Short mmCIF file of C-alpha atoms in Angstrom, two decimals:
data_model
loop_
_atom_site.label_atom_id
_atom_site.label_comp_id
_atom_site.label_asym_id
_atom_site.label_seq_id
_atom_site.Cartn_x
_atom_site.Cartn_y
_atom_site.Cartn_z
CA MET A 1 0.00 0.00 0.00
CA ASN A 2 1.43 3.37 -0.96
CA PHE A 3 1.55 6.39 1.32
CA PHE A 4 -1.51 8.04 -0.24
CA ASP A 5 -3.68 4.97 0.26
CA LYS A 6 -2.31 4.31 3.74
CA LEU A 7 -3.07 7.89 4.76
CA ASN A 8 -6.59 7.81 3.31
CA SER A 9 -7.28 4.48 4.99
CA GLN A 10 -6.25 5.89 8.36
CA ILE A 11 -8.28 9.07 7.78
CA SER A 12 -11.29 6.89 7.04
CA ARG A 13 -10.59 4.69 10.06
CA SER A 14 -10.08 7.53 12.54
CA GLN A 15 -12.33 10.09 10.77
CA SER A 16 -9.56 12.55 11.58
CA LEU A 17 -7.21 14.94 9.77
CA LEU A 18 -5.08 15.43 12.89
CA PHE A 19 -1.41 14.49 13.03
CA VAL A 20 0.90 14.47 16.06
CA GLY A 21 4.46 15.72 16.21
CA LEU A 22 6.59 13.23 18.16
CA ASP A 23 9.32 15.60 19.26
CA PRO A 24 11.61 14.71 22.20
CA ASN A 25 11.97 18.32 23.28
CA PRO A 26 13.25 18.39 26.88
CA GLU A 27 11.79 21.88 27.30
CA MET A 28 8.27 20.60 26.55
CA MET A 29 8.48 17.32 28.49
CA PRO A 30 6.02 17.26 31.44
CA ALA A 31 7.59 17.27 34.90
CA ARG A 32 5.96 13.93 35.71
CA TYR A 33 8.33 12.26 33.25
CA ALA A 34 11.46 13.73 34.82
CA SER A 35 14.12 11.05 35.25
CA PRO A 36 17.82 10.88 36.07
CA ASN A 37 18.13 9.57 32.53
CA LEU A 38 16.75 12.19 30.13
CA ILE A 39 16.34 9.71 27.29
CA THR A 40 14.25 7.39 29.47
CA GLY A 41 11.94 10.22 30.45
CA LEU A 42 11.51 11.31 26.85
CA GLU A 43 10.87 7.73 25.72
CA ASN A 44 8.14 7.25 28.32
CA TRP A 45 6.51 10.51 27.33
CA LEU A 46 6.54 9.70 23.60
CA GLN A 47 5.09 6.25 24.21
CA PHE A 48 2.33 7.81 26.31
CA ILE A 49 1.51 10.23 23.48
CA ILE A 50 1.23 7.39 20.95
CA ALA A 51 -0.95 5.27 23.24
CA GLU A 52 -3.31 8.18 23.94
CA THR A 53 -3.67 9.42 20.37
CA ALA A 54 -3.49 6.39 18.06
CA ASP A 55 -7.27 6.16 17.64
CA PHE A 56 -7.73 9.84 16.82
CA VAL A 57 -4.97 10.78 14.37
CA CYS A 58 -4.18 10.12 10.71
CA ALA A 59 -0.37 10.32 10.97
CA TYR A 60 2.65 10.84 13.22
CA LYS A 61 5.44 13.32 12.46
CA PRO A 62 8.73 12.88 14.33
CA THR A 63 11.10 15.84 13.86
CA LEU A 64 14.54 14.44 13.05
CA GLY A 65 16.38 17.48 14.37
CA PHE A 66 15.25 16.89 17.97
CA TYR A 67 16.56 13.33 17.89
CA GLU A 68 19.84 14.37 16.25
CA ALA A 69 20.37 17.03 18.92
CA LEU A 70 20.42 14.25 21.54
CA GLY A 71 23.30 12.49 19.77
CA VAL A 72 23.52 8.73 19.32
CA PRO A 73 21.05 8.05 22.17
CA GLY A 74 18.62 10.33 20.38
CA LEU A 75 18.81 8.37 17.14
CA GLU A 76 18.33 5.16 19.12
CA LEU A 77 15.27 6.80 20.71
CA LEU A 78 13.93 7.60 17.24
CA LEU A 79 14.12 3.95 16.16
CA LYS A 80 12.41 2.83 19.38
CA THR A 81 9.67 5.40 18.86
CA LEU A 82 9.11 4.35 15.24
CA ALA A 83 8.77 0.75 16.38
CA VAL A 84 5.96 1.64 18.81
CA ILE A 85 3.79 3.40 16.22
CA PRO A 86 0.98 1.09 14.98
CA ALA A 87 1.86 -0.26 11.53
CA HIS A 88 -1.33 1.07 9.90
CA ILE A 89 -0.63 4.71 10.83
CA PRO A 90 1.59 6.65 8.38
CA ILE A 91 4.85 8.19 9.59
CA ILE A 92 6.03 11.48 8.11
CA LEU A 93 9.63 12.20 9.09
CA ASP A 94 10.13 15.94 9.42
CA ALA A 95 13.73 16.05 8.20
CA LYS A 96 13.71 19.21 6.03
CA HIS A 97 16.48 17.42 4.15
CA SER A 98 18.31 19.84 1.87
CA ASP A 99 21.62 18.27 0.83
CA LEU A 100 21.75 17.03 -2.76
CA ASN A 101 24.88 14.93 -2.20
CA THR A 102 23.31 12.77 0.51
CA SER A 103 19.80 12.50 -0.91
CA THR A 104 20.20 9.00 -2.37
CA ILE A 105 21.64 7.37 0.76
CA CYS A 106 19.25 9.32 2.94
CA ALA A 107 16.25 8.09 0.95
CA HIS A 108 17.48 4.50 1.19
CA THR A 109 18.06 4.65 4.94
CA MET A 110 14.82 6.38 5.84
CA PHE A 111 12.51 4.55 3.46
CA THR A 112 14.08 1.09 3.43
CA GLU A 113 15.75 0.68 6.82
CA TRP A 114 13.62 2.96 9.01
CA GLN A 115 10.43 2.17 7.06
CA ILE A 116 9.01 5.66 7.26
CA ASP A 117 6.25 6.53 4.79
CA ALA A 118 7.04 10.12 3.86
CA ILE A 119 9.67 12.81 4.45
CA THR A 120 9.82 16.60 4.37
CA LEU A 121 12.32 18.18 1.98
CA SER A 122 13.66 21.64 1.28
CA PRO A 123 12.97 22.79 -2.28
CA TYR A 124 16.00 25.02 -2.74
CA THR A 125 18.17 22.53 -4.65
CA GLY A 126 15.30 21.69 -6.98
CA GLN A 127 14.05 18.54 -8.62
CA ASP A 128 17.48 16.84 -8.64
CA HIS A 129 17.32 16.71 -4.87
CA VAL A 130 13.76 15.36 -4.77
CA ALA A 131 14.15 12.70 -7.49
CA PRO A 132 16.03 10.08 -5.38
CA PHE A 133 13.14 10.06 -2.92
CA LEU A 134 10.52 9.63 -5.64
CA VAL A 135 12.00 6.39 -7.00
CA TYR A 136 10.30 4.63 -4.07
CA PRO A 137 6.77 4.23 -5.51
CA ASP A 138 5.07 3.50 -2.19
CA LYS A 139 6.60 6.51 -0.40
CA ALA A 140 5.98 10.27 -0.55
CA VAL A 141 7.62 13.62 0.05
CA PHE A 142 6.34 16.91 1.43
CA ILE A 143 7.97 20.02 0.01
CA LEU A 144 8.43 22.93 2.39
CA CYS A 145 6.95 25.87 0.52
CA CYS A 146 6.07 28.29 3.28
CA THR A 147 7.07 28.94 6.89
CA SER A 148 5.54 31.18 9.54
CA ASN A 149 8.92 32.42 10.79
CA PRO A 150 8.79 36.27 10.55
CA GLY A 151 12.44 36.41 9.55
CA ALA A 152 11.70 34.38 6.41
CA ALA A 153 9.27 36.93 5.01
CA ALA A 154 12.00 38.86 3.19
CA LEU A 155 12.73 35.73 1.14
CA GLN A 156 9.29 34.17 0.90
CA GLN A 157 7.58 37.39 -0.19
CA TYR A 158 10.26 38.20 -2.79
CA PRO A 159 10.00 39.77 -5.31
CA SER A 160 6.48 40.99 -4.42
CA LYS A 161 3.46 40.07 -2.36
CA GLU A 162 1.53 39.57 -5.61
CA SER A 163 4.04 37.03 -6.94
CA PRO A 164 5.94 35.67 -3.94
CA LEU A 165 8.64 33.01 -4.00
CA TYR A 166 6.61 30.54 -1.94
CA LEU A 167 3.94 30.38 -4.65
CA GLN A 168 6.63 29.76 -7.25
CA VAL A 169 7.80 26.83 -5.12
CA VAL A 170 4.27 25.43 -5.22
CA LYS A 171 3.98 25.83 -9.00
CA GLU A 172 7.37 24.30 -9.70
CA SER A 173 7.16 21.40 -7.26
CA LYS A 174 3.89 20.24 -8.85
CA ASN A 175 6.01 19.21 -11.84
CA TRP A 176 8.26 17.00 -9.73
CA GLY A 177 5.81 14.30 -8.67
CA THR A 178 2.21 13.15 -8.80
CA PRO A 179 -0.33 14.11 -6.12
CA GLU A 180 0.13 10.63 -4.65
CA GLN A 181 3.90 11.17 -4.39
CA LEU A 182 4.29 14.80 -3.45
CA GLY A 183 2.51 17.01 -0.94
CA LEU A 184 3.18 20.48 0.44
CA GLU A 185 4.22 21.63 3.90
CA VAL A 186 2.77 25.02 4.77
CA GLY A 187 3.59 26.84 7.98
CA THR A 188 1.36 29.88 8.30
CA THR A 189 -1.20 31.61 10.47
CA ASN A 190 -2.45 33.52 7.43
CA ALA A 191 -5.56 31.97 5.92
CA ASN A 192 -5.13 34.08 2.78
CA ALA A 193 -1.70 32.61 2.09
CA LEU A 194 -3.07 29.11 2.58
CA ALA A 195 -5.96 29.88 0.22
CA LEU A 196 -3.54 31.05 -2.48
CA ILE A 197 -1.59 27.79 -2.18
CA ARG A 198 -4.77 25.70 -2.28
CA ALA A 199 -5.93 27.56 -5.40
CA ILE A 200 -2.71 26.68 -7.21
CA ALA A 201 -2.59 23.10 -5.92
CA PRO A 202 -6.19 21.91 -5.45
CA GLU A 203 -5.14 18.28 -5.85
CA ARG A 204 -2.27 18.21 -3.32
CA ILE A 205 -2.18 17.13 0.31
CA ILE A 206 -1.18 20.09 2.45
CA MET A 207 0.45 19.48 5.82
CA ALA A 208 -0.31 22.60 7.84
CA ARG A 209 2.03 23.96 10.51
CA SER A 210 1.97 26.84 13.00
CA ILE A 211 -1.79 27.32 12.80
CA TRP A 212 -2.34 27.56 16.55
CA ALA A 213 -0.70 30.94 17.10
CA GLU A 214 -2.66 33.43 19.17
CA GLY A 215 -5.20 35.28 17.09
CA SER A 216 -5.49 32.70 14.32
CA ASN A 217 -8.96 31.61 13.25
CA LEU A 218 -9.34 27.82 12.92
CA LYS A 219 -12.45 27.97 10.74
CA GLU A 220 -10.76 30.40 8.33
CA ILE A 221 -7.68 28.16 8.18
CA LEU A 222 -9.79 25.08 7.44
CA ALA A 223 -11.92 26.89 4.87
CA ALA A 224 -8.77 28.04 3.10
CA GLY A 225 -6.88 24.74 3.24
CA LEU A 226 -9.47 22.01 2.73
CA ASN A 227 -9.94 20.85 -0.84
CA ALA A 228 -13.26 20.60 -2.69
CA ASN A 229 -13.96 17.24 -1.05
CA GLY A 230 -13.52 18.61 2.46
CA ASP A 231 -10.16 16.94 3.07
CA GLY A 232 -6.58 17.15 1.74
CA LEU A 233 -5.40 19.15 4.77
CA LEU A 234 -3.40 17.57 7.61
CA ILE A 235 -3.81 19.49 10.87
CA PRO A 236 -1.26 19.44 13.70
CA VAL A 237 -2.22 18.72 17.29
CA PRO A 238 -1.08 21.74 19.36
CA GLN A 239 2.30 20.97 20.93
CA ASP A 240 1.26 22.21 24.37
CA MET A 241 -1.67 19.77 24.38
CA LEU A 242 0.76 16.82 24.35
CA GLY A 243 1.81 17.54 27.92
CA LYS A 244 -1.67 17.08 29.37
CA PRO A 245 -2.17 14.04 31.64
CA LYS A 246 -5.61 13.40 30.10
CA LEU A 247 -4.38 13.70 26.54
CA SER A 248 -6.94 11.27 25.10
CA GLN A 249 -9.85 13.42 26.30
CA ALA A 250 -8.25 16.61 25.03
CA ILE A 251 -7.56 15.23 21.56
CA GLN A 252 -11.08 13.76 21.30
CA SER A 253 -12.47 17.20 22.03
CA LEU A 254 -10.24 18.78 19.37
CA HIS A 255 -11.16 16.01 16.94
CA SER A 256 -14.88 16.73 17.43
CA GLU A 257 -14.38 20.49 17.09
CA ILE A 258 -12.52 20.14 13.79
CA ASN A 259 -15.03 17.72 12.30
CA GLN A 260 -17.87 20.03 13.31
CA ILE A 261 -16.18 22.95 11.54
CA ARG A 262 -15.52 20.76 8.50
CA THR A 263 -19.19 19.86 8.37
CA GLU A 264 -20.19 23.53 8.54
CA ILE A 265 -17.75 24.43 5.76
CA ILE A 266 -18.99 21.60 3.57
CA TRP A 267 -22.63 22.58 4.04
CA ASP A 268 -21.78 26.22 3.37
CA GLY A 269 -20.14 25.76 0.01
CA SER A 270 -18.87 22.37 -1.04
CA THR A 271 -19.77 21.08 -4.51
CA CYS A 272 -18.96 17.51 -3.49
CA SER A 273 -20.64 16.04 -0.44
CA VAL A 274 -18.45 14.47 2.22
CA TRP A 275 -19.90 11.83 4.52
CA PHE A 276 -19.19 11.43 8.25
CA PRO A 277 -20.33 8.47 10.38
CA ASP A 278 -22.96 9.06 13.06
CA ILE A 279 -22.65 5.77 14.95
CA CYS A 280 -20.00 3.64 16.57
CA PHE A 281 -20.15 -0.16 16.93
CA LEU A 282 -18.08 -2.04 19.47
CA ASP A 283 -17.75 -4.91 16.99
CA GLN A 284 -17.92 -3.21 13.65
CA HIS A 285 -17.75 -4.67 10.16
CA PRO A 286 -14.45 -3.75 8.44
CA HIS A 287 -16.48 -2.00 5.71
CA GLN A 288 -19.05 -0.50 8.08
CA ASP A 289 -18.58 3.10 6.96
CA LEU A 290 -18.73 2.12 3.29
CA ILE A 291 -21.97 0.18 3.83
CA LEU A 292 -23.58 3.14 5.60
CA GLN A 293 -22.43 5.56 2.91
CA LEU A 294 -23.84 3.37 0.15
CA TYR A 295 -27.19 3.43 1.94
CA ASP A 296 -27.06 7.16 2.68
CA ILE A 297 -26.41 8.13 -0.95
CA GLY A 298 -29.21 5.89 -2.24
CA CYS A 299 -27.26 2.94 -3.64
CA ILE A 300 -29.19 0.55 -1.37
CA MET A 301 -32.97 0.88 -1.11
CA PHE A 302 -35.65 -1.15 0.64
CA GLY A 303 -39.13 -1.98 -0.64
CA ASP A 304 -40.57 -4.44 -3.17
CA TYR A 305 -38.38 -4.33 -6.28
CA VAL A 306 -38.53 -6.52 -9.37
CA GLN A 307 -35.06 -7.61 -10.43
CA ALA A 308 -33.82 -8.19 -13.98
CA SER A 309 -34.38 -11.92 -13.45
CA GLY A 310 -38.07 -11.30 -12.76
CA ALA A 311 -37.78 -12.15 -9.07
CA THR A 312 -39.05 -9.69 -6.44
CA PHE A 313 -36.64 -8.74 -3.64
CA PRO A 314 -37.36 -6.57 -0.57
CA TYR A 315 -34.40 -4.39 -1.54
CA TYR A 316 -32.72 -2.92 -4.60
CA ILE A 317 -29.05 -2.11 -5.19
CA ASP A 318 -27.95 0.52 -7.71
CA LEU A 319 -24.18 0.99 -7.67
CA ARG A 320 -24.15 3.33 -10.67
CA LYS A 321 -24.42 6.30 -8.32
CA ILE A 322 -20.96 5.76 -6.85
CA ILE A 323 -19.21 7.24 -9.89
CA SER A 324 -20.68 10.64 -8.93
CA ASN A 325 -19.29 10.47 -5.39
CA PRO A 326 -15.46 10.41 -5.46
CA GLN A 327 -15.17 9.70 -1.72
CA VAL A 328 -17.25 6.53 -1.96
CA PHE A 329 -15.90 5.48 -5.36
CA ASN A 330 -12.33 5.58 -4.03
CA GLN A 331 -13.28 3.36 -1.08
CA VAL A 332 -14.97 0.88 -3.42
CA ILE A 333 -11.86 0.69 -5.61
CA VAL A 334 -9.63 0.15 -2.55
CA ALA A 335 -11.93 -2.65 -1.34
CA TYR A 336 -11.68 -4.43 -4.69
CA GLU A 337 -7.91 -3.94 -4.65
CA GLU A 338 -7.59 -5.75 -1.31
CA ILE A 339 -8.94 -8.88 -3.02
CA LEU A 340 -7.20 -8.49 -6.37
CA LYS A 341 -3.72 -8.05 -4.91
CA ASN A 342 -3.84 -11.68 -3.75
CA LEU A 343 -4.80 -13.06 -7.17
CA THR A 344 -2.65 -13.86 -10.21
CA PHE A 345 -3.64 -12.42 -13.58
CA ASP A 346 -2.26 -10.63 -16.66
CA ARG A 347 -5.26 -8.44 -17.45
CA LEU A 348 -8.56 -7.50 -15.88
CA ALA A 349 -11.92 -7.43 -17.61
CA GLY A 350 -15.05 -5.47 -16.71
CA ILE A 351 -18.53 -6.73 -17.54
CA PRO A 352 -20.60 -4.13 -19.46
CA TYR A 353 -21.97 -1.86 -18.50
CA GLY A 354 -22.18 -1.46 -14.74
CA SER A 355 -18.67 -2.51 -13.82
CA LEU A 356 -16.76 -0.70 -16.57
CA PRO A 357 -16.06 2.46 -14.49
CA THR A 358 -14.83 0.27 -11.63
CA ALA A 359 -12.67 -1.83 -13.93
CA THR A 360 -11.19 1.35 -15.42
CA GLY A 361 -10.36 2.70 -11.96
CA LEU A 362 -8.76 -0.60 -10.98
CA SER A 363 -6.76 -0.71 -14.21
CA LEU A 364 -5.28 2.70 -13.44
CA ARG A 365 -4.70 1.92 -9.79
CA LEU A 366 -3.09 -1.48 -10.36
CA ASP A 367 -1.30 -0.42 -13.55
CA CYS A 368 -2.87 -3.44 -15.20
CA PRO A 369 -4.18 -3.59 -18.79
CA MET A 370 -7.96 -3.72 -19.11
CA ILE A 371 -10.20 -5.41 -21.67
CA PHE A 372 -13.93 -6.10 -21.81
CA PRO A 373 -16.24 -8.48 -23.64
CA ARG A 374 -18.87 -6.64 -25.65
CA LYS A 375 -22.46 -7.07 -24.56
CA GLU A 376 -23.43 -7.17 -28.21
CA VAL A 377 -21.19 -7.51 -31.26
CA LYS A 378 -21.33 -4.56 -33.66
CA ALA A 379 -22.63 -5.24 -37.15
CA HIS A 380 -20.06 -2.86 -38.60
CA GLY A 381 -16.38 -2.04 -38.23
CA THR A 382 -14.14 -4.80 -36.88
CA ARG A 383 -17.04 -6.66 -35.21
CA LYS A 384 -14.83 -7.46 -32.22
CA LEU A 385 -16.14 -9.66 -29.45
CA ILE A 386 -13.43 -8.43 -27.04
CA GLU A 387 -12.33 -4.79 -26.84
CA GLY A 388 -8.72 -4.03 -25.96
CA ASP A 389 -5.38 -5.68 -26.65
CA PHE A 390 -4.62 -9.17 -25.36
CA HIS A 391 -2.78 -12.36 -26.24
CA PRO A 392 -4.35 -15.83 -26.22
CA GLY A 393 -3.13 -17.84 -23.25
CA GLU A 394 -3.12 -14.89 -20.87
CA THR A 395 -5.02 -15.08 -17.58
CA VAL A 396 -7.82 -12.57 -17.03
CA VAL A 397 -9.62 -11.75 -13.78
CA VAL A 398 -13.22 -10.72 -14.31
CA VAL A 399 -14.63 -7.76 -12.33
CA ASP A 400 -18.36 -7.20 -11.93
CA ASP A 401 -20.52 -5.16 -9.58
CA ILE A 402 -23.28 -7.47 -8.29
CA LEU A 403 -23.58 -11.24 -8.30
CA ILE A 404 -27.27 -12.23 -8.38
CA SER A 405 -27.67 -15.31 -10.58
CA GLY A 406 -24.18 -15.42 -12.03
CA LYS A 407 -25.56 -15.64 -15.57
CA SER A 408 -24.22 -12.38 -17.03
CA VAL A 409 -20.76 -12.64 -15.49
CA MET A 410 -20.34 -16.23 -16.67
CA GLU A 411 -21.50 -15.27 -20.16
CA GLY A 412 -18.82 -12.60 -20.18
CA ALA A 413 -16.22 -15.05 -18.92
CA GLU A 414 -17.16 -17.54 -21.65
CA LYS A 415 -16.68 -14.85 -24.31
CA LEU A 416 -13.20 -14.22 -22.96
CA LYS A 417 -12.40 -17.94 -22.96
CA SER A 418 -13.65 -18.26 -26.54
CA ALA A 419 -10.88 -15.83 -27.51
CA GLY A 420 -8.24 -18.11 -25.98
CA LEU A 421 -7.99 -16.38 -22.61
CA ASN A 422 -7.94 -18.13 -19.24
CA VAL A 423 -10.45 -17.08 -16.58
CA ASN A 424 -10.08 -18.46 -13.05
CA ASP A 425 -11.36 -15.73 -10.74
CA ILE A 426 -14.46 -13.55 -10.71
CA VAL A 427 -14.48 -10.61 -8.27
CA VAL A 428 -17.68 -8.74 -7.44
CA PHE A 429 -18.56 -6.00 -5.01
CA ILE A 430 -21.78 -7.50 -3.63
CA ASP A 431 -22.78 -11.16 -3.51
CA HIS A 432 -26.51 -11.81 -3.18
CA GLU A 433 -25.57 -15.24 -1.84
CA GLN A 434 -28.08 -18.09 -2.28
CA GLY A 435 -25.32 -20.42 -3.45
CA VAL A 436 -24.30 -18.43 -6.53
CA LYS A 437 -20.59 -18.78 -5.69
CA ASP A 438 -21.10 -22.55 -5.61
CA LYS A 439 -22.68 -22.28 -9.05
CA LEU A 440 -19.61 -20.40 -10.28
CA GLN A 441 -17.35 -23.06 -8.85
CA GLN A 442 -19.33 -25.79 -10.60
CA ASN A 443 -18.58 -23.99 -13.85
CA GLY A 444 -14.88 -23.70 -13.12
CA TYR A 445 -14.68 -20.23 -11.58
CA LEU A 446 -13.68 -19.07 -8.10
CA GLY A 447 -15.91 -16.26 -6.85
CA HIS A 448 -14.76 -13.46 -4.54
CA SER A 449 -16.84 -10.62 -3.08
CA VAL A 450 -16.16 -7.50 -1.04
CA LEU A 451 -19.55 -7.73 0.70
CA THR A 452 -22.48 -10.09 0.98
CA ILE A 453 -26.08 -8.89 1.09
CA SER A 454 -26.43 -10.40 4.58
CA GLU A 455 -23.49 -8.36 5.87
CA ILE A 456 -24.99 -5.20 4.38
CA VAL A 457 -28.48 -5.72 5.80
CA THR A 458 -27.19 -6.76 9.24
CA THR A 459 -24.97 -3.67 9.46
CA LEU A 460 -27.78 -1.35 8.37
CA HIS A 461 -30.11 -2.89 10.93
CA GLN A 462 -27.56 -2.54 13.73
CA ALA A 463 -27.01 1.09 12.73
CA GLY A 464 -30.73 1.86 12.77
CA ARG A 465 -30.80 2.68 9.05
CA ILE A 466 -33.50 0.04 8.51
CA ASN A 467 -36.20 -1.00 10.95
CA ASN A 468 -37.16 -4.42 12.31
CA GLU A 469 -39.88 -4.87 9.68
CA GLN A 470 -37.43 -4.29 6.82
CA PHE A 471 -34.87 -6.58 8.40
CA LEU A 472 -37.48 -9.31 8.90
CA ALA A 473 -38.67 -8.97 5.29
CA PHE A 474 -35.10 -9.54 4.12
CA THR A 475 -34.62 -12.52 6.44
CA GLU A 476 -37.84 -14.17 5.29
CA SER A 477 -37.01 -13.48 1.66
CA ASN A 478 -33.54 -14.96 2.02
CA GLU A 479 -34.90 -18.07 3.69
CA GLY A 480 -37.56 -18.49 1.05
CA ILE A 481 -35.32 -18.23 -1.99
#
């Protein structure tokens, strides 16, 4: 999983844009951690911070300079601290690395040996400095483009406030890496400056710094820095909060405040709705949020619906709406990817027409060639049965949206096989169950699904999205089929 996906997964899991700076600053260490051995006290404090915040943050950001200032024991402390951070939470090393000559070895050490996920870099030596860090496809860099230090204004605002250097850094650095590879670090208390950067780089992740200075307005900062989807902005936990004995309570309060402001901003002017959960299960389904979102945007409906097969179900599923909701569509693609990464294939094929957008997204994400069997063969032109390039003997995984009877997906698979391709696996988003996977297996295919209809209905019932009558209608229908 690359940094971008890992970060988004943790944002979805924690519903938080907060990150924590893990800085062993002796001047900030609470007195209760005082110890004859300074390193021991700092280690205990850092471990406390991680334990108290892991459920409420999207990333951790250790500042390399603090560890280096403590000498060899400090670097040993850094490695111990990295080892304590839960594996699913991204680590952004705040190195501000700026030396071209050591960039290659630095990238290898930090990405390969230390296993950090992203690093901050100085832009002054240009793309040549950044390139050695970008050869690691699953890692990322954050380019320092703006700092709140008053003494830097003479440089950052040069040659004029209308065309300052920091905006040139933003424009230039966008050419160095993709949005998944390269983000921006912005230290400012000025919402206008942040808005200018966001306008130039609407697609980039911005890691904000220095936003908690006295007099700054959090809502203005968020309104300026959030992207059109209501995210894309990483927000630091105030450093002085990390010394509180009840840190978990304090960060939960901050977490709620920020999400409330985000919601207000989204309602005030977003052109793309962003969904937030309103429930919490003790034993939640791994795709709980996705199930609830699908229901909330109208992809899952309850009532008496006649299906394409002629059967009447007490529910109807329409996944075509997801392509108009980038937040949900991205989660659907990631869910498919979790299955596909464990399968072996040369190409992937979508079944017209419902799964073609999904197959296209997966093709781009997995860097895997896509083909598709035509639903009907044209009476003109080349009269191809299969669209796209392929070679007989290759293995194709078939992607579809919903598995009801299995008829359409097997017809598509048979078309592919008639062209000399091998089809072993069929991956769908929702399985209506009733033994259809067994039917696939009887015909030589192994079926995989992200969700089953039972999982969806059970989760919706637990969440209060559907009532007892609707749940009972589904149960009786499932038993009767």
